[in-house]
Coordinates of C-alpha atoms in Angstrom, one line a residue:
Chain A
X1 CA -122.0 -61.6 -11.1
X2 CA -118.2 -62.1 -10.8
X3 CA -117.6 -59.1 -13.1
X4 CA -119.9 -56.9 -10.9
X5 CA -118.0 -58.1 -7.7
X6 CA -114.6 -57.1 -9.4
X7 CA -116.1 -53.8 -10.3
X8 CA -117.1 -53.1 -6.9
X9 CA -114.1 -54.3 -5.3
X10 CA -111.6 -52.1 -7.6
X11 CA -114.4 -49.1 -7.5
X12 CA -114.1 -49.1 -3.8
X13 CA -110.3 -49.4 -3.8
X14 CA -109.9 -46.6 -6.6
X15 CA -112.3 -44.2 -4.6
X16 CA -110.0 -44.8 -1.5
X17 CA -107.0 -44.0 -3.6
X18 CA -108.4 -41.0 -5.0
X19 CA -109.2 -39.5 -1.5
X20 CA -105.8 -40.3 -0.5
X21 CA -103.8 -38.8 -3.5
X22 CA -106.1 -36.2 -5.2
X23 CA -105.5 -33.4 -2.5
X24 CA -101.8 -33.6 -3.2
X25 CA -102.5 -33.6 -6.9
X26 CA -104.7 -30.4 -6.3
X27 CA -101.8 -28.9 -4.4
X28 CA -99.6 -29.5 -7.5
X29 CA -102.2 -27.9 -9.8
X30 CA -102.4 -24.6 -7.9
X31 CA -98.7 -24.4 -7.3
X32 CA -98.5 -23.8 -11.2
X33 CA -101.3 -21.3 -11.5
X34 CA -101.4 -17.5 -10.6
X35 CA -103.8 -15.8 -8.3
X36 CA -106.2 -14.7 -10.9
X37 CA -106.6 -18.4 -12.2
X38 CA -106.9 -19.7 -8.8
X39 CA -109.6 -17.3 -7.4
X40 CA -111.4 -17.0 -10.5
X41 CA -111.0 -20.3 -12.2
X42 CA -112.4 -23.7 -11.8
X43 CA -110.2 -25.2 -8.9
X44 CA -109.9 -28.4 -10.7
X45 CA -108.7 -27.4 -13.8
X46 CA -105.2 -27.7 -15.4
X47 CA -103.3 -24.6 -15.3
X48 CA -103.5 -22.3 -18.4
X49 CA -100.2 -21.3 -18.6
X50 CA -97.8 -23.3 -16.4
X51 CA -96.3 -20.8 -13.8
X52 CA -92.7 -22.3 -12.8
X53 CA -91.9 -18.7 -11.8
X54 CA -93.7 -19.7 -8.6
X55 CA -91.1 -22.0 -7.7
X56 CA -88.2 -19.9 -8.7
X57 CA -89.3 -16.9 -6.6
X58 CA -90.0 -18.9 -3.4
X59 CA -86.7 -20.6 -4.1
X60 CA -84.9 -17.1 -4.3
X61 CA -87.1 -15.9 -1.4
X62 CA -85.6 -18.2 1.2
X63 CA -87.1 -21.6 0.7
X64 CA -83.6 -22.7 -0.8
X65 CA -82.0 -21.9 2.6
X66 CA -84.6 -23.7 4.6
X67 CA -84.1 -26.6 2.2
X68 CA -80.4 -26.8 2.7
X69 CA -80.8 -26.6 6.5
X70 CA -83.3 -29.3 6.5
X71 CA -81.0 -31.5 4.3
X72 CA -78.0 -31.3 6.4
X73 CA -79.8 -31.5 9.9
X74 CA -81.8 -34.7 8.6
X75 CA -78.5 -36.3 7.2
X76 CA -76.4 -35.5 10.2
X77 CA -78.9 -36.8 12.7
X78 CA -79.4 -40.0 10.6
X79 CA -75.6 -40.6 10.6
X80 CA -75.6 -40.3 14.5
X81 CA -78.6 -42.1 15.4
X82 CA -77.8 -45.0 13.1
X83 CA -74.1 -45.2 14.4
X84 CA -75.1 -44.9 18.1
X85 CA -78.2 -47.2 17.8
X86 CA -75.8 -50.0 15.9
X87 CA -73.3 -49.9 18.6
X88 CA -75.6 -50.2 21.4
X89 CA -77.6 -52.9 19.6
X90 CA -74.5 -54.6 19.0
X91 CA -73.3 -54.7 22.6
X92 CA -76.9 -55.7 23.6
X93 CA -77.5 -58.5 21.4
X94 CA -74.0 -60.2 20.7
X95 CA -71.9 -59.4 23.9
X96 CA -72.3 -61.4 27.1
X97 CA -73.1 -59.1 30.2
X98 CA -75.7 -59.2 32.8
X99 CA -77.6 -56.1 32.7
X100 CA -78.3 -56.1 28.8
X101 CA -82.1 -56.8 29.2
X102 CA -82.4 -53.9 31.8
X103 CA -80.6 -51.6 29.4
X104 CA -82.6 -52.7 26.3
X105 CA -85.9 -52.2 28.5
X106 CA -84.9 -48.6 29.2
X107 CA -84.5 -47.8 25.6
X108 CA -87.9 -49.4 24.8
X109 CA -89.7 -47.2 27.7
X110 CA -88.4 -44.3 25.4
X111 CA -91.0 -45.4 23.0
X112 CA -93.8 -44.6 25.0
X113 CA -92.7 -40.9 26.1
X114 CA -95.0 -38.0 24.6
X115 CA -92.2 -35.7 23.5
X116 CA -94.3 -32.6 24.4
X117 CA -94.0 -33.5 28.1
X118 CA -90.3 -32.9 27.7
X119 CA -90.5 -29.8 25.4
X120 CA -90.1 -27.3 28.3
X121 CA -87.1 -28.7 30.3
X122 CA -85.4 -29.3 27.0
X123 CA -85.9 -25.8 26.2
X124 CA -84.2 -24.6 29.2
X125 CA -81.5 -27.0 29.2
X126 CA -80.5 -25.8 25.8
X127 CA -81.0 -22.2 26.9
X128 CA -78.3 -22.9 29.8
X129 CA -76.0 -24.7 27.5
X130 CA -76.2 -21.7 25.2
X131 CA -77.3 -23.8 22.3
X132 CA -80.6 -22.5 21.7
X133 CA -81.2 -21.0 18.2
X134 CA -78.5 -23.4 17.3
X135 CA -79.1 -26.2 14.7
X136 CA -77.4 -28.7 17.0
X137 CA -79.8 -28.4 19.6
X138 CA -82.3 -30.0 17.1
X139 CA -79.5 -32.4 15.7
X140 CA -79.0 -33.7 19.4
X141 CA -82.8 -34.3 19.8
X142 CA -83.6 -35.8 16.6
X143 CA -80.6 -38.2 17.3
X144 CA -81.8 -39.0 20.9
X145 CA -85.7 -39.3 20.1
X146 CA -84.9 -41.5 17.1
X147 CA -82.8 -44.0 18.9
X148 CA -85.5 -46.3 20.5
X149 CA -87.2 -46.8 17.3
X150 CA -84.2 -47.5 15.3
X151 CA -82.8 -49.9 17.9
X152 CA -86.2 -51.8 17.8
X153 CA -85.9 -52.2 14.0
X154 CA -82.3 -53.2 14.1
X155 CA -82.7 -55.7 17.1
X156 CA -84.4 -58.6 15.2
X157 CA -81.7 -58.4 12.5
X158 CA -78.9 -58.6 15.0
X159 CA -80.4 -61.6 16.6
X160 CA -80.3 -63.5 13.3
X161 CA -76.5 -63.0 12.6
X162 CA -74.7 -66.3 13.0
X163 CA -72.5 -66.7 16.1
X164 CA -69.9 -68.3 13.8
X165 CA -68.9 -65.1 12.0
X166 CA -67.8 -63.5 15.3
X167 CA -66.0 -66.6 16.3
X168 CA -64.3 -66.8 13.0
X169 CA -63.1 -63.1 13.2
X170 CA -61.9 -63.2 17.0
X171 CA -59.8 -66.6 16.2
X172 CA -58.2 -64.7 13.3
X173 CA -57.3 -62.2 15.5
X174 CA -59.6 -59.4 14.7
X175 CA -60.2 -56.7 17.5
X176 CA -63.6 -56.0 18.8
X177 CA -63.8 -52.7 17.0
X178 CA -62.7 -54.3 13.6
X179 CA -65.4 -56.8 14.2
X180 CA -68.0 -54.4 14.6
X181 CA -66.9 -51.9 11.9
X182 CA -65.7 -54.0 9.1
X183 CA -67.6 -57.1 9.3
X184 CA -71.0 -56.7 11.3
X185 CA -72.1 -53.2 10.2
X186 CA -71.8 -53.9 6.6
X187 CA -73.8 -57.0 7.0
X188 CA -76.5 -54.9 8.4
X189 CA -76.7 -52.5 5.4
X190 CA -80.2 -53.8 4.4
X191 CA -81.8 -53.0 7.7
X192 CA -79.8 -49.8 8.3
X193 CA -81.1 -48.4 5.0
X194 CA -84.6 -49.2 6.1
X195 CA -84.1 -47.7 9.5
X196 CA -82.4 -44.5 7.5
X197 CA -85.5 -44.0 5.5
X198 CA -87.8 -44.1 8.4
X199 CA -85.4 -41.5 10.3
X200 CA -85.5 -39.4 7.2
X201 CA -89.2 -39.2 7.0
X202 CA -89.2 -38.3 10.8
X203 CA -86.5 -35.7 10.8
X204 CA -87.5 -34.1 7.6
X205 CA -91.2 -33.5 8.7
X206 CA -90.4 -32.7 12.3
X207 CA -92.0 -29.5 13.6
X208 CA -92.3 -29.0 17.4
X209 CA -88.6 -29.3 18.4
X210 CA -87.4 -27.1 15.3
X211 CA -90.2 -24.4 16.0
X212 CA -89.4 -24.3 19.5
X213 CA -85.6 -24.4 19.6
X214 CA -84.8 -22.2 16.5
X215 CA -85.7 -18.6 16.1
X216 CA -83.5 -16.9 13.4
X217 CA -84.4 -17.1 9.9
X218 CA -81.2 -18.6 8.7
X219 CA -81.2 -21.7 10.7
X220 CA -84.8 -22.5 10.3
X221 CA -85.6 -25.9 8.5
X222 CA -88.4 -26.3 5.9
X223 CA -91.2 -27.3 8.0
X224 CA -91.0 -24.2 10.2
X225 CA -89.7 -21.9 7.3
X226 CA -93.4 -22.8 5.6
X227 CA -95.0 -21.4 8.3
X228 CA -93.2 -18.1 7.9
X229 CA -93.7 -18.0 4.4
X230 CA -97.5 -18.7 4.5
X231 CA -97.6 -15.6 6.7
X232 CA -95.8 -13.6 4.2
X233 CA -97.7 -14.8 1.1
X234 CA -100.9 -15.1 2.9
X235 CA -102.9 -14.4 -0.5
X236 CA -100.4 -15.7 -3.0
X237 CA -101.7 -19.2 -3.4
X238 CA -99.4 -20.1 -6.2
X239 CA -96.3 -19.2 -4.1
X240 CA -97.7 -21.3 -1.2
X241 CA -98.5 -24.2 -3.2
X242 CA -94.7 -24.0 -4.7
X243 CA -93.6 -24.0 -1.1
X244 CA -95.4 -26.9 0.0
X245 CA -94.5 -29.1 -3.0
X246 CA -90.9 -28.2 -2.6
X247 CA -91.1 -29.3 1.0
X248 CA -92.9 -32.7 0.3
X249 CA -91.0 -33.6 -2.7
X250 CA -88.0 -35.1 -1.3
X251 CA -90.2 -37.4 0.7
X252 CA -92.1 -38.2 -2.3
X253 CA -89.0 -38.9 -4.5
X254 CA -87.6 -41.2 -1.6
X255 CA -91.0 -43.1 -1.4
X256 CA -90.7 -43.7 -5.2
X257 CA -87.4 -45.4 -5.0
X258 CA -87.6 -47.1 -1.8
X259 CA -91.4 -47.8 -1.1
X260 CA -90.6 -51.5 -0.2
X261 CA -88.2 -50.3 2.5
X262 CA -90.5 -47.6 3.9
X263 CA -93.4 -50.3 4.0
X264 CA -91.1 -52.8 5.7
X265 CA -89.7 -50.2 8.4
X266 CA -93.3 -48.8 9.2
X267 CA -94.8 -52.2 9.7
X268 CA -91.9 -53.4 11.8
X269 CA -91.8 -50.5 13.7
X270 CA -95.4 -50.1 14.4
X271 CA -96.7 -53.5 15.2
X272 CA -94.3 -54.1 18.4
X273 CA -95.4 -50.6 19.7
Chain B
X1 CA -64.3 -66.6 23.2
X2 CA -66.6 -65.6 25.8
X3 CA -64.0 -63.6 27.5
X4 CA -63.5 -61.4 24.4
X5 CA -67.2 -61.2 24.0
X6 CA -67.6 -59.8 27.7
X7 CA -64.9 -57.1 27.4
X8 CA -66.4 -54.7 30.0
X9 CA -64.5 -51.8 28.3
X10 CA -65.6 -52.3 25.0
X11 CA -69.4 -52.8 26.3
X12 CA -69.3 -49.3 28.3
X13 CA -67.7 -47.4 25.4
X14 CA -70.2 -48.6 22.7
X15 CA -73.2 -48.2 25.0
X16 CA -72.2 -44.7 26.3
X17 CA -73.3 -42.4 23.5
X18 CA -76.7 -43.9 23.1
X19 CA -77.3 -44.1 26.7
X20 CA -76.2 -40.7 27.5
X21 CA -78.4 -39.2 24.9
X22 CA -81.4 -41.3 26.4
X23 CA -80.8 -40.2 29.7
X24 CA -80.1 -36.5 29.4
X25 CA -82.5 -35.7 26.5
X26 CA -85.4 -38.1 27.4
X27 CA -85.6 -39.3 30.8
X28 CA -84.0 -36.2 33.0
X29 CA -86.2 -33.8 31.1
X30 CA -89.3 -35.9 31.9
X31 CA -88.4 -35.7 35.6
X32 CA -87.5 -31.8 35.3
X33 CA -91.0 -31.4 33.9
X34 CA -92.6 -32.8 37.1
X35 CA -90.0 -30.8 39.2
X36 CA -90.8 -27.4 37.4
X37 CA -94.4 -28.0 38.0
X38 CA -93.6 -27.1 41.7
X39 CA -92.3 -23.9 40.6
X40 CA -93.6 -20.1 39.6
X41 CA -91.2 -19.6 36.8
X42 CA -91.4 -17.6 33.5
X43 CA -88.7 -19.6 32.0
X44 CA -85.8 -17.1 32.2
X45 CA -85.9 -15.4 35.6
X46 CA -85.5 -16.9 39.1
X47 CA -87.8 -19.9 40.0
X48 CA -89.7 -19.9 43.3
X49 CA -90.9 -23.0 44.9
X50 CA -94.9 -23.0 45.4
X51 CA -95.4 -26.5 46.3
X52 CA -98.3 -28.3 44.6
X53 CA -100.2 -24.9 43.7
X54 CA -99.8 -25.5 39.9
X55 CA -101.0 -29.1 40.1
X56 CA -104.1 -28.2 42.2
X57 CA -104.8 -25.4 39.8
X58 CA -104.5 -27.9 36.5
X59 CA -107.1 -30.2 38.2
X60 CA -109.4 -27.3 38.7
X61 CA -108.6 -25.7 35.3
X62 CA -111.9 -25.7 33.2
X63 CA -109.7 -25.0 30.1
X64 CA -107.5 -28.0 30.7
X65 CA -110.5 -30.4 31.0
X66 CA -112.1 -28.9 27.9
X67 CA -108.7 -29.5 26.0
X68 CA -108.5 -33.1 27.6
X69 CA -112.0 -33.7 26.3
X70 CA -111.0 -32.7 22.8
X71 CA -108.1 -35.2 23.2
X72 CA -110.3 -37.8 24.3
X73 CA -112.9 -37.1 21.6
X74 CA -110.0 -37.4 18.9
X75 CA -109.0 -40.9 20.5
X76 CA -112.6 -41.9 20.1
X77 CA -113.0 -41.0 16.5
X78 CA -109.6 -42.4 15.7
X79 CA -110.5 -45.5 17.4
X80 CA -113.7 -45.8 15.4
X81 CA -112.0 -45.0 12.1
X82 CA -110.1 -48.3 12.5
X83 CA -113.3 -49.9 11.4
X84 CA -113.1 -48.2 8.2
X85 CA -109.5 -49.1 7.7
X86 CA -110.1 -52.6 8.6
X87 CA -112.9 -52.9 5.8
X88 CA -110.8 -51.5 3.3
X89 CA -107.7 -53.9 4.5
X90 CA -110.1 -56.8 4.1
X91 CA -111.1 -56.0 0.5
X92 CA -107.4 -55.2 -0.2
X93 CA -106.2 -58.6 1.1
X94 CA -108.7 -60.8 -0.7
X95 CA -106.1 -62.0 -3.3
X96 CA -106.7 -59.3 -5.9
X97 CA -104.2 -57.8 -8.4
X98 CA -102.8 -54.4 -7.8
X99 CA -103.0 -54.7 -3.8
X100 CA -99.5 -53.8 -3.5
X101 CA -99.9 -50.6 -5.3
X102 CA -103.2 -49.8 -3.6
X103 CA -101.5 -50.0 -0.2
X104 CA -98.6 -48.1 -1.3
X105 CA -100.6 -45.2 -2.6
X106 CA -102.7 -45.3 0.4
X107 CA -99.8 -44.5 2.6
X108 CA -98.5 -41.2 0.9
X109 CA -100.2 -38.9 3.1
X110 CA -98.4 -40.3 6.1
X111 CA -95.1 -39.6 4.7
X112 CA -95.8 -35.7 4.6
X113 CA -95.1 -33.4 7.4
X114 CA -98.2 -32.5 9.5
X115 CA -97.4 -28.7 8.7
X116 CA -97.7 -29.2 5.0
X117 CA -100.8 -31.3 5.6
X118 CA -102.3 -28.7 7.5
X119 CA -101.4 -25.9 5.2
X120 CA -102.9 -28.0 2.3
X121 CA -106.2 -28.6 4.4
X122 CA -106.5 -25.0 5.3
X123 CA -106.6 -24.5 1.5
X124 CA -109.0 -27.2 0.8
X125 CA -111.6 -25.9 3.6
X126 CA -111.2 -22.2 2.2
X127 CA -114.6 -20.8 2.1
X128 CA -114.5 -19.0 -1.0
X129 CA -112.5 -21.2 -3.5
X130 CA -111.3 -24.3 -1.6
X131 CA -111.8 -27.6 -3.2
X132 CA -114.4 -28.6 -0.7
X133 CA -116.7 -25.6 -1.0
X134 CA -116.3 -25.5 -4.6
X135 CA -117.7 -29.2 -4.9
X136 CA -120.5 -28.6 -2.5
X137 CA -121.5 -25.7 -4.7
X138 CA -121.6 -27.9 -7.8
X139 CA -124.3 -30.1 -5.8
X140 CA -126.2 -26.9 -4.9
X141 CA -125.3 -26.2 -1.3
X142 CA -125.9 -22.7 -0.9
X143 CA -124.3 -21.6 2.5
X144 CA -121.5 -24.1 3.1
X145 CA -120.0 -24.1 6.5
X146 CA -117.2 -22.0 7.7
X147 CA -115.1 -25.2 8.4
X148 CA -112.5 -23.8 10.4
X149 CA -114.0 -20.7 11.8
X150 CA -117.0 -22.3 13.4
X151 CA -116.6 -23.3 16.9
X152 CA -119.3 -25.9 16.7
X153 CA -117.6 -27.8 13.8
X154 CA -114.1 -26.9 13.9
X155 CA -113.1 -29.7 16.0
X156 CA -114.4 -32.4 13.3
X157 CA -112.9 -30.5 10.5
X158 CA -109.5 -31.0 11.9
X159 CA -110.3 -34.7 12.7
X160 CA -110.7 -35.3 9.0
X161 CA -107.2 -34.5 8.0
X162 CA -105.8 -36.5 10.8
X163 CA -107.9 -39.6 9.9
X164 CA -106.8 -39.1 6.1
X165 CA -103.1 -38.8 7.2
X166 CA -103.0 -42.0 9.1
X167 CA -105.4 -44.1 7.1
X168 CA -102.6 -45.8 5.0
X169 CA -100.5 -46.6 8.1
X170 CA -103.4 -48.7 9.6
X171 CA -104.4 -50.2 6.3
X172 CA -100.6 -51.1 5.8
X173 CA -100.7 -52.9 9.4
X174 CA -104.0 -54.7 8.9
X175 CA -103.0 -55.7 5.5
X176 CA -99.8 -57.3 6.8
X177 CA -101.5 -59.2 9.5
X178 CA -104.3 -60.5 7.0
X179 CA -101.8 -61.7 4.7
X180 CA -100.1 -63.6 7.5
X181 CA -103.1 -65.8 7.8
X182 CA -102.6 -69.3 6.5
X183 CA -104.2 -69.9 3.2
X184 CA -105.3 -73.4 4.6
X185 CA -107.6 -72.1 7.1
X186 CA -109.5 -69.9 4.7
X187 CA -109.7 -73.0 2.3
X188 CA -111.2 -75.2 4.8
X189 CA -113.8 -72.7 5.8
X190 CA -114.6 -72.2 2.2
X191 CA -114.9 -75.9 1.7
X192 CA -117.3 -76.2 4.7
X193 CA -119.5 -73.5 2.7
X194 CA -118.6 -70.4 4.8
X195 CA -119.7 -67.2 2.7
X196 CA -116.8 -64.3 2.3
X197 CA -118.7 -62.4 4.9
X198 CA -118.7 -65.2 7.4
X199 CA -114.9 -65.9 6.5
X200 CA -114.0 -62.2 7.3
X201 CA -116.0 -61.8 10.4
X202 CA -115.7 -65.3 12.0
X203 CA -112.3 -66.4 10.9
X204 CA -110.0 -63.5 9.8
X205 CA -110.9 -60.7 12.3
X206 CA -110.6 -63.1 15.3
X207 CA -107.2 -64.3 14.0
X208 CA -105.8 -60.8 13.7
X209 CA -107.4 -59.5 17.0
X210 CA -103.9 -59.3 18.6
X211 CA -102.9 -56.7 15.9
X212 CA -106.3 -54.8 16.3
X213 CA -105.7 -54.4 19.9
X214 CA -102.3 -53.0 19.2
X215 CA -103.7 -50.6 16.9
X216 CA -106.2 -49.3 19.2
X217 CA -103.5 -48.7 21.7
X218 CA -101.6 -46.8 19.0
X219 CA -104.7 -44.8 17.9
X220 CA -105.6 -43.8 21.5
X221 CA -102.2 -42.8 22.7
X222 CA -101.3 -40.9 19.5
X223 CA -104.6 -39.0 19.8
X224 CA -103.8 -38.0 23.3
X225 CA -100.4 -36.3 22.2
X226 CA -101.8 -35.0 18.9
X227 CA -100.4 -31.6 18.4
X228 CA -98.8 -30.6 15.1
X229 CA -101.8 -30.3 12.7
X230 CA -104.1 -28.6 15.4
X231 CA -101.4 -26.1 16.2
X232 CA -100.9 -25.0 12.5
X233 CA -104.6 -25.1 11.5
X234 CA -106.3 -23.2 14.1
X235 CA -103.6 -22.6 17.0
X236 CA -106.4 -24.2 19.2
X237 CA -109.2 -21.6 18.1
X238 CA -111.5 -20.3 17.5
X239 CA -111.7 -19.5 21.2
X240 CA -110.2 -22.6 22.5
X241 CA -112.8 -24.8 20.6
X242 CA -110.1 -26.9 19.2
X243 CA -107.5 -26.6 22.0
X244 CA -106.0 -30.2 22.9
X245 CA -103.9 -30.9 25.8
X246 CA -100.4 -30.6 23.9
X247 CA -101.4 -27.2 22.2
X248 CA -102.5 -26.0 25.7
X249 CA -99.3 -26.6 27.3
X250 CA -97.4 -25.2 24.4
X251 CA -99.4 -21.9 24.6
X252 CA -99.1 -21.6 28.4
X253 CA -95.2 -22.1 28.0
X254 CA -94.2 -20.4 24.9
X255 CA -97.1 -18.2 24.2
X256 CA -97.4 -16.6 27.6
X257 CA -94.3 -17.7 29.5
X258 CA -95.8 -19.5 32.2
X259 CA -93.4 -22.2 32.3
X260 CA -94.0 -23.6 35.8
X261 CA -97.8 -24.1 35.0
X262 CA -97.0 -25.2 31.6
X263 CA -94.8 -27.9 33.1
X264 CA -97.5 -29.0 35.4
X265 CA -99.8 -29.2 32.4
X266 CA -97.2 -31.4 30.4
X267 CA -96.8 -33.4 33.5
X268 CA -100.8 -34.0 33.5
X269 CA -100.3 -34.8 29.8
X270 CA -97.6 -37.5 30.6
X271 CA -99.6 -39.0 33.4
X272 CA -103.0 -39.1 31.7
X273 CA -101.1 -40.9 28.6
X274 CA -99.5 -43.5 30.7
X275 CA -102.6 -44.2 32.8
X276 CA -104.8 -44.5 29.6
X277 CA -102.2 -46.6 27.8
X278 CA -102.3 -49.0 30.8
X279 CA -106.2 -49.2 31.1
X280 CA -106.2 -49.8 27.1
X281 CA -103.7 -52.4 27.3
X282 CA -105.6 -54.1 30.0
X283 CA -108.9 -53.9 28.5
X284 CA -107.6 -55.4 25.3
X285 CA -105.1 -57.8 27.1
X286 CA -104.7 -61.2 25.4
X287 CA -106.6 -63.6 27.5
X288 CA -106.3 -66.2 24.8
X289 CA -104.3 -65.3 21.8
X290 CA -104.8 -67.3 18.9
X291 CA -102.0 -69.5 17.8
X292 CA -101.8 -70.8 14.3

């Protein structure tokens, strides 16, 4: 009886796991096949001769460029979001002033805004400022739109830092800048890495802003570049598969190494929403 | 000490970058959306003020209401699917080995971009050699549906990957909540002779009701502003059959350069989202939240 129970338990959990993962495995399979095999063969079969050249050819044809655009845009945005969010949270949680609850409230309202409602004015603002079709337009928006969620994850951690640390530093004659940059910021590295990964997932995958603000090929990010490619290689499934695998790989690798941080970040950023 | 920690210059300096970005890139554009809605404007040329015409047109626009209806249908489906996620989480949290691995594996689709997911599912739905129709062929289905080209089912074909994408996210949240229930409460119920089903329905579910309510709000709000996957998979087609509010707005502004009217639709999207958020929060307000 007990055995049957366990069997059903693990059986149902495994079925869910297969449903969640199998499409991605299938994607990987067809990225290694050629069209003849994809269209004539069994879609679940392993590739007969592994076609790594699919990866080589799409990388050469421009995916490499999109990839590096995504890397630097993601990295620079994460850097600014984390820096500005940390500075603001430090001031809100550790300094004494009257309006801190109000200012915090403003940032938290930012969590509820549907981004599509601000897309048109952002586009025309960037057009006026001359930074349409310029990667900095997306760096700016990613930095701004990630601030509220990043601050929310940081808040809880900052509240737990003991007051004595600041007191000791100030008594020893440290300036506030020094206190923040050499004492407090290093203390928050564990939670900063969680927020960095949450930011990475968001920035790497973002589509609407990148698709709207960038038009030239040389500035496009991976998510937008994929769209291009699929249009070009309409019938070459192997090439499309390789493109998609390249675009999801960095996140999957990050997940492999930092899954605990990701789980932590997602649950702490979701439940309070 | 207190004097140092209330240095006005320092506070202003450190708050400024974040506050400036928030104001200029989030709040001001939001107000501008409402303002542009009062204009006749193609996005590049001169604006001309036309009063409330755009807003009146939105209210009378059958296409807008049709796409709003699709958004609400997605909200309904997302909310119902929470039951499924809840069931999986209850199994997962019942002290079994490997629960950690399972919940992480479930999360994987959520990490991928909607664009990649959309392209992948276009291939899965491919009528001639996609994964789905090949499997249907094995069990003898002669004429499988044209998943993304048939206006009567396209919307549901799109809902499936959306529910697939977010399953792990909700399971993760429920799992964390269920793990937070003190062991002693469950033990006490077991001693009193409660069956596992009774424990789940009468004890565990009421105890995590607060979290369930939050996920309902998240699912509804997320559905109303959903865009990426639909935009990539069908572009709202065939013939508007899968259009949602955000994709309609996008099409108006960046497809037909009707920035004034697009802004009015964008503003309507904002207002509807805020009103529905408020209603759902009120409906699920915690009158007597359980403390333990």
